[in-house]
CSV table of N, CA and C in Angstrom, one decimal:
chain,number,residue,atom,x,y,z
A,43,MET,N,128.5,80.8,75.9
A,43,MET,CA,128.0,80.7,74.6
A,43,MET,C,128.0,82.1,73.7
A,44,GLU,N,128.3,82.3,73.1
A,44,GLU,CA,128.2,83.5,72.1
A,44,GLU,C,127.8,83.4,70.3
A,45,SER,N,127.1,84.8,70.5
A,45,SER,CA,126.3,84.5,68.5
A,45,SER,C,127.7,84.7,67.7
A,46,SER,N,127.2,84.6,66.7
A,46,SER,CA,127.9,84.9,65.2
A,46,SER,C,128.4,86.2,65.2
A,47,THR,N,127.5,87.0,66.1
A,47,THR,CA,127.9,88.5,66.6
A,47,THR,C,128.7,89.1,67.2
A,48,GLY,N,129.3,87.8,67.9
A,48,GLY,CA,130.2,88.5,69.4
A,48,GLY,C,129.4,88.4,70.4
A,49,ARG,N,128.5,88.4,70.6
A,49,ARG,CA,127.6,89.1,71.9
A,49,ARG,C,127.1,88.1,72.1
A,50,SER,N,126.9,88.4,73.9
A,50,SER,CA,126.3,86.7,74.2
A,50,SER,C,124.7,86.9,74.1
A,51,PRO,N,124.2,85.9,73.5
A,51,PRO,CA,122.4,85.9,73.5
A,51,PRO,C,122.0,86.2,74.7
A,52,ASP,N,120.9,86.9,75.0
A,52,ASP,CA,120.1,86.9,76.1
A,52,ASP,C,119.2,85.8,76.2
A,53,ILE,N,118.7,85.2,77.6
A,53,ILE,CA,118.2,84.1,77.9
A,53,ILE,C,117.1,84.5,78.2
A,54,GLU,N,115.6,84.3,78.0
A,54,GLU,CA,114.6,84.7,78.6
A,54,GLU,C,114.6,84.6,80.4
A,55,ARG,N,114.0,85.7,80.7
A,55,ARG,CA,113.8,86.0,81.8
A,55,ARG,C,112.1,86.1,82.2
A,56,LEU,N,111.8,85.6,83.1
A,56,LEU,CA,110.0,85.8,83.6
A,56,LEU,C,109.8,86.7,84.7
A,57,VAL,N,109.4,87.6,84.6
A,57,VAL,CA,108.8,88.8,85.9
A,57,VAL,C,107.5,88.4,86.0
A,58,LYS,N,107.3,88.0,87.1
A,58,LYS,CA,105.8,88.0,87.9
A,58,LYS,C,105.6,89.5,88.8
A,59,LEU,N,104.4,90.7,88.4
A,59,LEU,CA,104.2,91.5,88.9
A,59,LEU,C,102.9,91.3,90.0
A,60,ALA,N,102.8,91.6,90.9
A,60,ALA,CA,101.7,91.1,91.8
A,60,ALA,C,100.9,92.3,91.3
A,61,LYS,N,99.8,92.0,92.2
A,61,LYS,CA,98.6,93.2,91.6
A,61,LYS,C,99.5,94.9,92.2
A,62,ASN,N,99.1,95.7,91.1
A,62,ASN,CA,100.1,97.4,91.4
A,62,ASN,C,101.5,97.1,91.5
A,63,GLY,N,102.1,96.0,91.5
A,63,GLY,CA,103.8,95.9,91.4
A,63,GLY,C,104.2,97.0,90.3
A,64,GLN,N,105.0,97.1,90.0
A,64,GLN,CA,105.7,97.8,89.0
A,64,GLN,C,107.2,97.5,88.9
A,65,ILE,N,107.9,97.5,87.6
A,65,ILE,CA,109.2,97.5,87.4
A,65,ILE,C,109.9,98.6,86.4
A,66,LEU,N,111.1,99.0,86.3
A,66,LEU,CA,111.7,100.0,86.3
A,66,LEU,C,112.6,99.7,85.2
A,67,ILE,N,112.6,100.3,83.9
A,67,ILE,CA,113.4,99.6,83.2
A,67,ILE,C,114.4,101.4,82.5
A,68,LYS,N,115.5,101.1,82.3
A,68,LYS,CA,116.1,101.9,81.6
A,68,LYS,C,117.4,101.7,80.7
A,69,VAL,N,117.2,101.8,79.6
A,69,VAL,CA,118.2,101.7,78.5
A,69,VAL,C,119.0,103.3,78.5
A,70,PRO,N,120.6,103.0,78.9
A,70,PRO,CA,121.1,104.1,78.8
A,70,PRO,C,121.4,104.9,77.7
A,71,ALA,N,121.2,106.3,77.5
A,71,ALA,CA,121.4,106.8,76.2
A,71,ALA,C,122.7,106.8,75.3
A,72,ASP,N,124.0,106.2,76.3
A,72,ASP,CA,125.2,106.1,75.8
A,72,ASP,C,125.3,104.6,75.0
A,73,ALA,N,124.0,103.5,75.7
A,73,ALA,CA,124.5,102.2,75.1
A,73,ALA,C,124.6,102.4,73.4
A,74,PRO,N,125.3,101.2,73.2
A,74,PRO,CA,125.4,100.9,71.6
A,74,PRO,C,123.7,100.7,70.9
A,75,SER,N,124.0,101.3,69.9
A,75,SER,CA,122.7,101.3,68.9
A,75,SER,C,122.1,100.3,69.2
A,76,HIS,N,122.6,98.9,68.9
A,76,HIS,CA,122.0,97.5,69.1
A,76,HIS,C,121.5,97.2,70.2
A,77,ALA,N,122.0,98.3,71.2
A,77,ALA,CA,121.1,97.6,72.6
A,77,ALA,C,120.0,98.0,72.8
A,78,SER,N,119.0,97.1,73.2
A,78,SER,CA,117.7,97.2,73.4
A,78,SER,C,117.4,96.2,74.5
A,79,ILE,N,115.6,96.4,74.8
A,79,ILE,CA,115.1,95.4,75.4
A,79,ILE,C,114.0,95.3,74.9
A,80,GLU,N,113.3,94.1,75.0
A,80,GLU,CA,112.6,93.3,74.5
A,80,GLU,C,111.4,92.5,75.1
A,81,PHE,N,110.4,92.6,75.3
A,81,PHE,CA,109.4,91.6,76.5
A,81,PHE,C,108.0,91.6,75.7
A,82,THR,N,107.5,90.6,76.2
A,82,THR,CA,105.7,90.7,75.9
A,82,THR,C,105.2,90.3,77.0
A,83,LEU,N,103.9,90.8,77.0
A,83,LEU,CA,102.9,90.8,78.3
A,83,LEU,C,102.7,89.0,78.1
A,84,LEU,N,102.7,88.2,79.0
A,84,LEU,CA,102.4,87.2,78.7
A,84,LEU,C,100.7,86.5,79.6
A,85,ASP,N,100.5,87.2,80.4
A,85,ASP,CA,99.3,87.3,81.0
A,85,ASP,C,99.3,87.9,82.0
A,86,GLY,N,97.8,88.5,82.6
A,86,GLY,CA,97.5,89.5,83.3
A,86,GLY,C,97.1,90.6,82.7
A,87,GLY,N,97.6,92.3,83.3
A,87,GLY,CA,97.5,93.1,82.8
A,87,GLY,C,98.1,94.0,83.1
A,88,ALA,N,99.0,95.1,82.6
A,88,ALA,CA,99.8,96.1,82.8
A,88,ALA,C,99.9,97.5,81.9
A,89,ASP,N,99.9,98.6,82.5
A,89,ASP,CA,100.1,99.5,81.4
A,89,ASP,C,101.3,100.2,81.4
A,90,LEU,N,101.7,100.9,80.5
A,90,LEU,CA,102.8,101.9,80.0
A,90,LEU,C,102.7,102.6,79.5
A,91,PHE,N,102.7,104.0,80.6
A,91,PHE,CA,102.3,105.8,80.1
A,91,PHE,C,101.1,105.4,80.0
A,92,GLY,N,100.5,104.6,80.9
A,92,GLY,CA,98.8,104.9,80.9
A,92,GLY,C,98.2,104.2,79.9
A,93,THR,N,98.7,103.2,78.9
A,93,THR,CA,97.8,102.5,77.9
A,93,THR,C,98.8,101.0,78.0
A,94,LYS,N,97.2,100.4,78.3
A,94,LYS,CA,97.3,99.1,78.4
A,94,LYS,C,98.1,98.0,77.7
A,95,LEU,N,98.8,97.7,77.7
A,95,LEU,CA,99.7,96.7,77.0
A,95,LEU,C,99.0,95.4,77.0
A,96,LYS,N,99.5,95.1,75.4
A,96,LYS,CA,98.2,93.8,74.9
A,96,LYS,C,99.0,92.6,74.8
A,97,GLU,N,98.7,91.6,75.6
A,97,GLU,CA,99.1,90.4,75.6
A,97,GLU,C,99.5,89.5,74.4
A,98,GLY,N,100.6,89.0,74.4
A,98,GLY,CA,100.9,88.3,73.4
A,98,GLY,C,102.2,89.6,72.7
A,99,HIS,N,101.8,90.6,72.4
A,99,HIS,CA,102.7,91.5,71.6
A,99,HIS,C,103.9,91.8,72.2
A,100,GLN,N,104.7,91.8,71.4
A,100,GLN,CA,106.1,92.0,71.6
A,100,GLN,C,106.6,93.6,71.4
A,101,TYR,N,107.4,94.0,72.5
A,101,TYR,CA,107.5,95.7,72.7
A,101,TYR,C,109.0,95.8,72.5
A,102,SER,N,109.8,96.5,72.2
A,102,SER,CA,110.9,97.0,72.2
A,102,SER,C,111.1,98.1,72.2
A,103,TYR,N,112.1,98.8,72.9
A,103,TYR,CA,113.2,99.8,73.2
A,103,TYR,C,114.5,100.3,73.2
A,104,GLY,N,114.6,101.4,72.6
A,104,GLY,CA,116.2,101.0,72.4
A,104,GLY,C,117.1,102.1,73.2
A,105,PRO,N,118.5,102.2,73.2
A,105,PRO,CA,118.7,103.3,73.6
A,105,PRO,C,118.4,104.8,74.1
A,106,GLY,N,118.2,105.2,75.4
A,106,GLY,CA,117.7,106.7,75.8
A,106,GLY,C,116.2,106.5,76.3
A,107,SER,N,115.8,105.2,76.3
A,107,SER,CA,114.7,104.7,76.9
A,107,SER,C,114.6,104.3,78.6
A,108,SER,N,113.6,104.9,79.1
A,108,SER,CA,113.4,105.0,80.3
A,108,SER,C,111.9,105.1,80.6
A,109,PHE,N,111.3,103.8,81.4
A,109,PHE,CA,110.3,103.9,81.5
A,109,PHE,C,109.7,102.8,82.8
A,110,SER,N,108.5,102.6,82.9
A,110,SER,CA,107.9,101.6,83.8
A,110,SER,C,106.9,100.8,83.6
A,111,ILE,N,106.5,99.7,83.9
A,111,ILE,CA,105.6,99.1,83.8
A,111,ILE,C,104.6,98.7,84.8
A,112,LEU,N,103.5,99.4,84.8
A,112,LEU,CA,102.8,98.9,86.1
A,112,LEU,C,101.9,97.7,86.5
A,113,ALA,N,101.8,96.9,86.9
A,113,ALA,CA,100.7,95.7,87.0
A,113,ALA,C,99.3,96.1,87.3
A,114,SER,N,98.1,95.8,86.8
A,114,SER,CA,97.2,96.1,87.1
A,114,SER,C,96.7,95.4,88.2
A,115,ASP,N,95.2,95.3,88.6
A,115,ASP,CA,94.8,94.9,89.6
A,115,ASP,C,94.8,93.2,89.6
A,116,ASP,N,95.0,92.5,88.6
A,116,ASP,CA,95.2,91.2,88.1
A,116,ASP,C,96.7,91.0,88.4
A,117,GLY,N,97.6,91.8,88.3
A,117,GLY,CA,99.0,91.3,88.6
A,117,GLY,C,99.6,90.7,86.9
A,118,CYS,N,100.7,90.8,86.9
A,118,CYS,CA,101.2,90.4,85.7
A,118,CYS,C,102.3,89.2,85.3
A,119,THR,N,102.3,89.0,84.2
A,119,THR,CA,103.6,87.5,83.8
A,119,THR,C,104.3,88.7,82.8
A,120,LEU,N,105.6,89.0,82.7
A,120,LEU,CA,106.2,89.4,81.4
A,120,LEU,C,107.4,88.5,81.4
A,121,SER,N,107.9,88.4,79.8
A,121,SER,CA,108.6,87.7,79.5
A,121,SER,C,109.7,88.7,78.8
A,122,PHE,N,110.7,88.6,79.5
A,122,PHE,CA,112.2,89.8,78.9
A,122,PHE,C,113.0,88.5,77.8
A,123,THR,N,113.0,88.7,76.6
A,123,THR,CA,114.1,87.9,75.7
A,123,THR,C,115.0,88.5,75.4
A,124,LYS,N,115.5,90.0,75.8
A,124,LYS,CA,116.3,90.5,75.1
A,124,LYS,C,116.3,91.8,76.0
A,125,GLY,N,117.8,92.2,76.1
A,125,GLY,CA,118.1,93.3,77.3
A,125,GLY,C,117.8,93.3,79.0
A,126,HIS,N,117.5,92.2,79.3
A,126,HIS,CA,116.9,91.8,80.6
A,126,HIS,C,118.3,92.6,81.9
A,127,ARG,N,119.6,92.8,81.6
A,127,ARG,CA,120.3,93.5,81.8
A,127,ARG,C,120.2,94.8,82.4
A,128,PHE,N,119.0,95.7,81.6
A,128,PHE,CA,118.3,96.9,81.9
A,128,PHE,C,117.6,97.2,83.0
A,129,LEU,N,117.0,95.9,83.4
A,129,LEU,CA,116.0,96.1,84.8
A,129,LEU,C,116.4,96.6,85.5
A,130,VAL,N,115.8,97.7,85.7
A,130,VAL,CA,116.8,98.3,87.1
A,130,VAL,C,116.3,97.6,88.7
A,131,LYS,N,114.8,98.0,88.5
A,131,LYS,CA,114.5,96.9,90.1
A,131,LYS,C,112.7,97.0,89.9
A,132,THR,N,112.4,95.9,90.8
A,132,THR,CA,110.6,95.8,90.7
A,132,THR,C,110.7,96.8,92.0
A,133,VAL,N,109.4,97.0,91.8
A,133,VAL,CA,108.6,98.0,93.2
A,133,VAL,C,107.4,97.4,93.7
A,134,ASP,N,107.5,97.5,95.1
A,134,ASP,CA,105.8,96.4,95.5
A,134,ASP,C,104.9,97.3,95.5
A,135,ALA,N,103.6,96.7,95.5
A,135,ALA,CA,102.3,97.8,95.2
A,135,ALA,C,102.5,98.9,96.6
A,136,ALA,N,103.1,98.3,98.0
A,136,ALA,CA,103.1,99.6,99.0
A,136,ALA,C,103.6,100.6,98.7
A,137,THR,N,104.5,100.6,97.8
A,137,THR,CA,105.3,101.7,97.2
A,137,THR,C,104.8,102.8,96.6
A,138,GLU,N,104.7,104.1,97.0
A,138,GLU,CA,104.3,105.1,95.8
A,138,GLU,C,105.1,105.4,94.8
A,139,THR,N,104.9,105.3,93.9
A,139,THR,CA,105.5,105.7,92.8
A,139,THR,C,104.9,106.9,91.4
A,140,THR,N,105.8,107.5,90.5
A,140,THR,CA,105.0,108.5,89.9
A,140,THR,C,103.6,108.0,88.9
A,141,ASP,N,103.8,106.5,88.3
A,141,ASP,CA,102.9,106.1,87.6
A,141,ASP,C,102.0,105.5,88.2
A,142,LYS,N,102.1,105.4,89.9
A,142,LYS,CA,100.9,104.9,90.7
A,142,LYS,C,100.1,106.5,91.3
A,143,ILE,N,100.7,107.2,91.2
A,143,ILE,CA,100.1,108.6,91.4
A,143,ILE,C,99.4,109.0,90.1
A,144,LEU,N,99.6,108.9,89.1
A,144,LEU,CA,99.1,109.4,87.8
A,144,LEU,C,98.0,108.4,87.8
A,145,ARG,N,97.9,107.1,88.1
A,145,ARG,CA,96.8,106.4,88.0
A,145,ARG,C,95.7,106.7,88.7
A,146,SER,N,96.4,107.0,89.9
A,146,SER,CA,95.3,107.7,91.5
A,146,SER,C,94.4,109.0,90.5
A,147,MET,N,95.8,109.6,90.3
A,147,MET,CA,94.8,111.3,89.3
A,147,MET,C,93.8,110.8,88.6
A,148,ALA,N,94.1,110.4,88.1
A,148,ALA,CA,93.4,109.8,86.3
A,148,ALA,C,92.2,109.3,87.3
A,149,THR,N,92.2,108.7,88.0
A,149,THR,CA,91.1,108.3,88.5
A,149,THR,C,90.1,109.1,89.6
A,150,GLN,N,90.8,109.9,90.1
A,150,GLN,CA,89.9,110.8,90.6
A,150,GLN,C,89.0,112.3,89.5
A,151,ALA,N,90.3,112.3,88.6
A,151,ALA,CA,90.0,113.3,87.7
A,151,ALA,C,88.5,112.6,87.1
A,152,GLU,N,88.8,111.1,86.8
A,152,GLU,CA,87.5,110.9,86.1
A,152,GLU,C,86.1,111.1,87.0
A,153,ASP,N,86.5,110.8,88.5
A,153,ASP,CA,85.4,110.8,89.1
A,153,ASP,C,84.9,112.2,89.4
A,154,LEU,N,85.6,113.1,89.3
A,154,LEU,CA,85.0,114.8,89.4
A,154,LEU,C,84.7,114.8,87.7
A,155,ARG,N,84.8,114.5,86.8
A,155,ARG,CA,83.9,114.5,85.1
A,155,ARG,C,82.7,114.0,85.2
A,156,CYS,N,82.9,112.9,86.1
A,156,CYS,CA,81.3,112.4,86.2
A,156,CYS,C,80.7,112.9,87.4
A,157,MET,N,81.4,113.8,88.2
A,157,MET,CA,80.0,114.4,89.4
A,157,MET,C,80.0,115.9,88.4
A,158,SER,N,80.9,116.1,87.7
A,158,SER,CA,80.2,117.7,87.0
A,158,SER,C,79.4,117.2,85.8
A,159,GLU,N,79.6,116.5,85.3
A,159,GLU,CA,78.4,116.1,84.2
A,159,GLU,C,76.7,115.5,84.9
A,160,CYS,N,77.0,115.2,86.0
A,160,CYS,CA,75.4,115.0,86.8
A,160,CYS,C,75.1,116.0,87.3
A,161,ALA,N,75.8,117.0,87.3
A,161,ALA,CA,75.4,118.0,88.3
A,161,ALA,C,74.3,119.2,87.7
A,162,GLU,N,73.8,119.9,88.4
A,162,GLU,CA,72.4,120.8,87.8
A,162,GLU,C,72.9,121.7,87.3
A,163,SER,N,73.8,122.5,87.7
A,163,SER,CA,74.5,123.4,86.6
A,163,SER,C,74.6,123.2,85.3
A,164,GLU,N,74.3,124.6,84.7
A,164,GLU,CA,74.9,124.6,83.3
A,164,GLU,C,75.9,124.6,82.7
A,165,HIS,N,76.6,125.2,84.0
A,165,HIS,CA,78.3,125.3,83.6
A,165,HIS,C,78.6,123.9,84.0
A,166,LYS,N,79.1,122.8,83.4
A,166,LYS,CA,79.7,121.5,83.8
A,166,LYS,C,81.0,121.7,83.0
A,167,VAL,N,82.1,121.8,83.7
A,167,VAL,CA,83.6,121.9,83.6
A,167,VAL,C,83.9,120.8,84.5
A,168,GLY,N,84.8,119.9,83.5
A,168,GLY,CA,85.7,118.4,84.4
A,168,GLY,C,86.8,119.4,85.4
A,169,PRO,N,87.5,118.7,85.9
A,169,PRO,CA,88.7,118.9,86.9
A,169,PRO,C,89.7,119.5,85.6
A,170,VAL,N,90.5,120.1,86.2
A,170,VAL,CA,91.7,120.8,85.1
A,170,VAL,C,92.8,120.7,86.2
A,171,ILE,N,93.8,120.2,85.2
A,171,ILE,CA,95.1,119.7,86.0
A,171,ILE,C,96.1,120.6,85.5
A,172,ILE,N,97.2,120.9,86.4
A,172,ILE,CA,98.3,121.8,86.2
A,172,ILE,C,99.4,121.1,86.6
A,173,LEU,N,100.4,121.2,85.6
A,173,LEU,CA,101.6,120.4,86.1
A,173,LEU,C,102.6,121.1,85.7
A,174,VAL,N,103.5,121.7,86.9
A,174,VAL,CA,104.4,122.3,86.7
A,174,VAL,C,106.1,122.1,87.1
A,175,GLY,N,107.0,122.3,86.5
A,175,GLY,CA,108.0,121.5,87.1
A,175,GLY,C,109.1,122.2,86.1
A,176,PRO,N,110.5,121.4,86.5
A,176,PRO,CA,111.7,122.3,85.2
A,176,PRO,C,111.7,121.4,84.2
A,177,VAL,N,112.9,121.6,83.2
A,177,VAL,CA,112.7,121.1,81.9
A,177,VAL,C,113.3,119.8,82.1
A,178,ASP,N,112.5,118.8,81.3
A,178,ASP,CA,112.9,117.4,81.3
A,178,ASP,C,112.9,116.5,82.8
A,179,SER,N,111.7,117.1,83.4
A,179,SER,CA,111.3,116.4,84.7
A,179,SER,C,110.0,115.4,84.5
A,180,GLY,N,109.6,115.4,83.1
A,180,GLY,CA,108.5,114.1,83.0
A,180,GLY,C,107.1,115.0,82.9
A,181,LYS,N,107.0,116.1,82.8
A,181,LYS,CA,105.5,116.9,82.6
A,181,LYS,C,104.4,116.2,81.3
A,182,SER,N,105.9,116.4,80.2
A,182,SER,CA,105.0,116.0,79.0
A,182,SER,C,104.6,114.6,79.2
A,183,THR,N,105.6,113.7,79.4
A,183,THR,CA,104.9,112.1,79.7
A,183,THR,C,103.9,112.0,80.9
A,184,ALA,N,104.1,113.0,82.1
A,184,ALA,CA,102.5,112.6,82.7
A,184,ALA,C,101.6,112.6,82.0
A,185,CYS,N,101.6,113.9,81.2
A,185,CYS,CA,100.3,114.3,80.7
A,185,CYS,C,99.9,113.1,79.6
A,186,ILE,N,101.0,112.4,78.8
A,186,ILE,CA,100.5,111.6,77.8
A,186,ILE,C,99.7,110.5,78.6
A,187,SER,N,100.6,110.1,79.8
A,187,SER,CA,99.6,108.9,80.6
A,187,SER,C,98.6,109.4,81.2
A,188,LEU,N,97.9,110.9,81.9
A,188,LEU,CA,96.6,111.2,82.1
A,188,LEU,C,95.6,110.9,80.8
A,189,VAL,N,96.4,111.8,79.7
A,189,VAL,CA,95.5,111.4,78.8
A,189,VAL,C,95.0,110.1,78.4
A,190,ASN,N,96.1,109.4,78.0
A,190,ASN,CA,95.7,107.4,77.6
A,190,ASN,C,94.6,107.4,79.1
A,191,TYR,N,94.9,107.4,80.5
A,191,TYR,CA,94.0,107.1,81.4
A,191,TYR,C,92.5,107.5,81.0
A,192,ALA,N,92.5,108.8,80.6
A,192,ALA,CA,91.1,109.4,80.3
A,192,ALA,C,90.6,109.0,79.1
A,193,VAL,N,91.4,108.6,78.0
A,193,VAL,CA,90.9,107.6,76.9
A,193,VAL,C,90.4,106.7,77.3
A,194,GLN,N,90.8,105.8,78.3
A,194,GLN,CA,90.5,104.2,78.4
A,194,GLN,C,89.4,104.4,79.3
A,195,SER,N,89.0,105.1,80.3
A,195,SER,CA,87.9,105.5,81.2
A,195,SER,C,86.5,106.0,80.1
A,196,SER,N,86.8,106.9,79.2
A,196,SER,CA,85.6,107.5,78.5
A,196,SER,C,85.4,106.4,77.6
A,197,ARG,N,86.2,105.4,77.0
A,197,ARG,CA,85.4,104.3,76.3
A,197,ARG,C,85.0,103.5,77.0
A,198,ARG,N,85.5,103.2,78.2
A,198,ARG,CA,84.8,102.3,79.6
A,198,ARG,C,83.0,102.8,79.5
A,199,SER,N,83.3,104.1,79.5
A,199,SER,CA,82.0,104.7,79.8
A,199,SER,C,80.7,104.7,78.6
A,200,GLU,N,81.8,104.6,77.6
A,200,GLU,CA,81.1,105.0,76.8
A,200,GLU,C,80.3,103.2,76.3
A,201,GLU,N,81.0,102.4,76.7
A,201,GLU,CA,80.7,101.0,76.4
A,201,GLU,C,79.4,100.4,77.4
A,202,HIS,N,79.9,101.4,78.5
A,202,HIS,CA,78.9,100.8,79.5
A,202,HIS,C,77.3,101.6,79.3
A,203,THR,N,77.7,102.5,78.5
A,203,THR,CA,76.6,103.5,78.3
A,203,THR,C,75.4,102.6,77.3
A,204,SER,N,76.6,101.8,76.0
A,204,SER,CA,76.0,101.5,75.4
A,204,SER,C,74.7,100.0,75.8
A,205,GLU,N,76.0,99.6,76.5
A,205,GLU,CA,75.3,98.3,77.3
A,205,GLU,C,73.9,98.4,77.9
A,206,LEU,N,74.1,99.6,78.8
A,206,LEU,CA,72.9,99.9,79.6
A,206,LEU,C,71.7,100.4,78.5
A,207,GLN,N,72.0,100.7,77.6
A,207,GLN,CA,70.6,101.4,76.5
A,207,GLN,C,70.3,100.4,75.8
A,208,SER,N,70.9,99.2,75.2
A,208,SER,CA,70.4,97.8,75.0
A,208,SER,C,69.9,97.2,75.7
A,209,HIS,N,69.8,97.6,77.3
A,209,HIS,CA,69.0,97.0,77.7
A,209,HIS,C,67.3,97.2,78.1
A,210,HIS,N,67.6,98.8,77.6
A,210,HIS,CA,66.1,99.1,77.9
A,210,HIS,C,65.3,99.1,76.5
């Protein structure tokens, strides 16, 4: 069945990702300008570039978009309502991917940051991360993800600290 625009309408596709599962998505740069992928997080938790997806919010990405969605420890269910032909593949939790490595790096960096803050030394320097690679290899995207994870960790730490202070 075709729509009035002459294109076939997309049908909703549900994708369930297990704990730390991942789905890779690529909308080719040479795709028509109307080509896009639209999805909504229905339940669970997931990250996109180190940022938590908001449950019930619809996300849309057009030509030239290449990204992955990484499920949290709870897993998640995603609804793709447009462009699910751009889904590249799902990756199970056991497979190492860039996003999983970045999440692990962010966790380790936060641990080092906490150890530095608790140290007796006057020079409390947190971790330094240097990313090196060729042009268009994902260094900026990796930095964005690491910063987003750091912001989330700091927010949790501040909330935790506020909660502890309110009990005393």
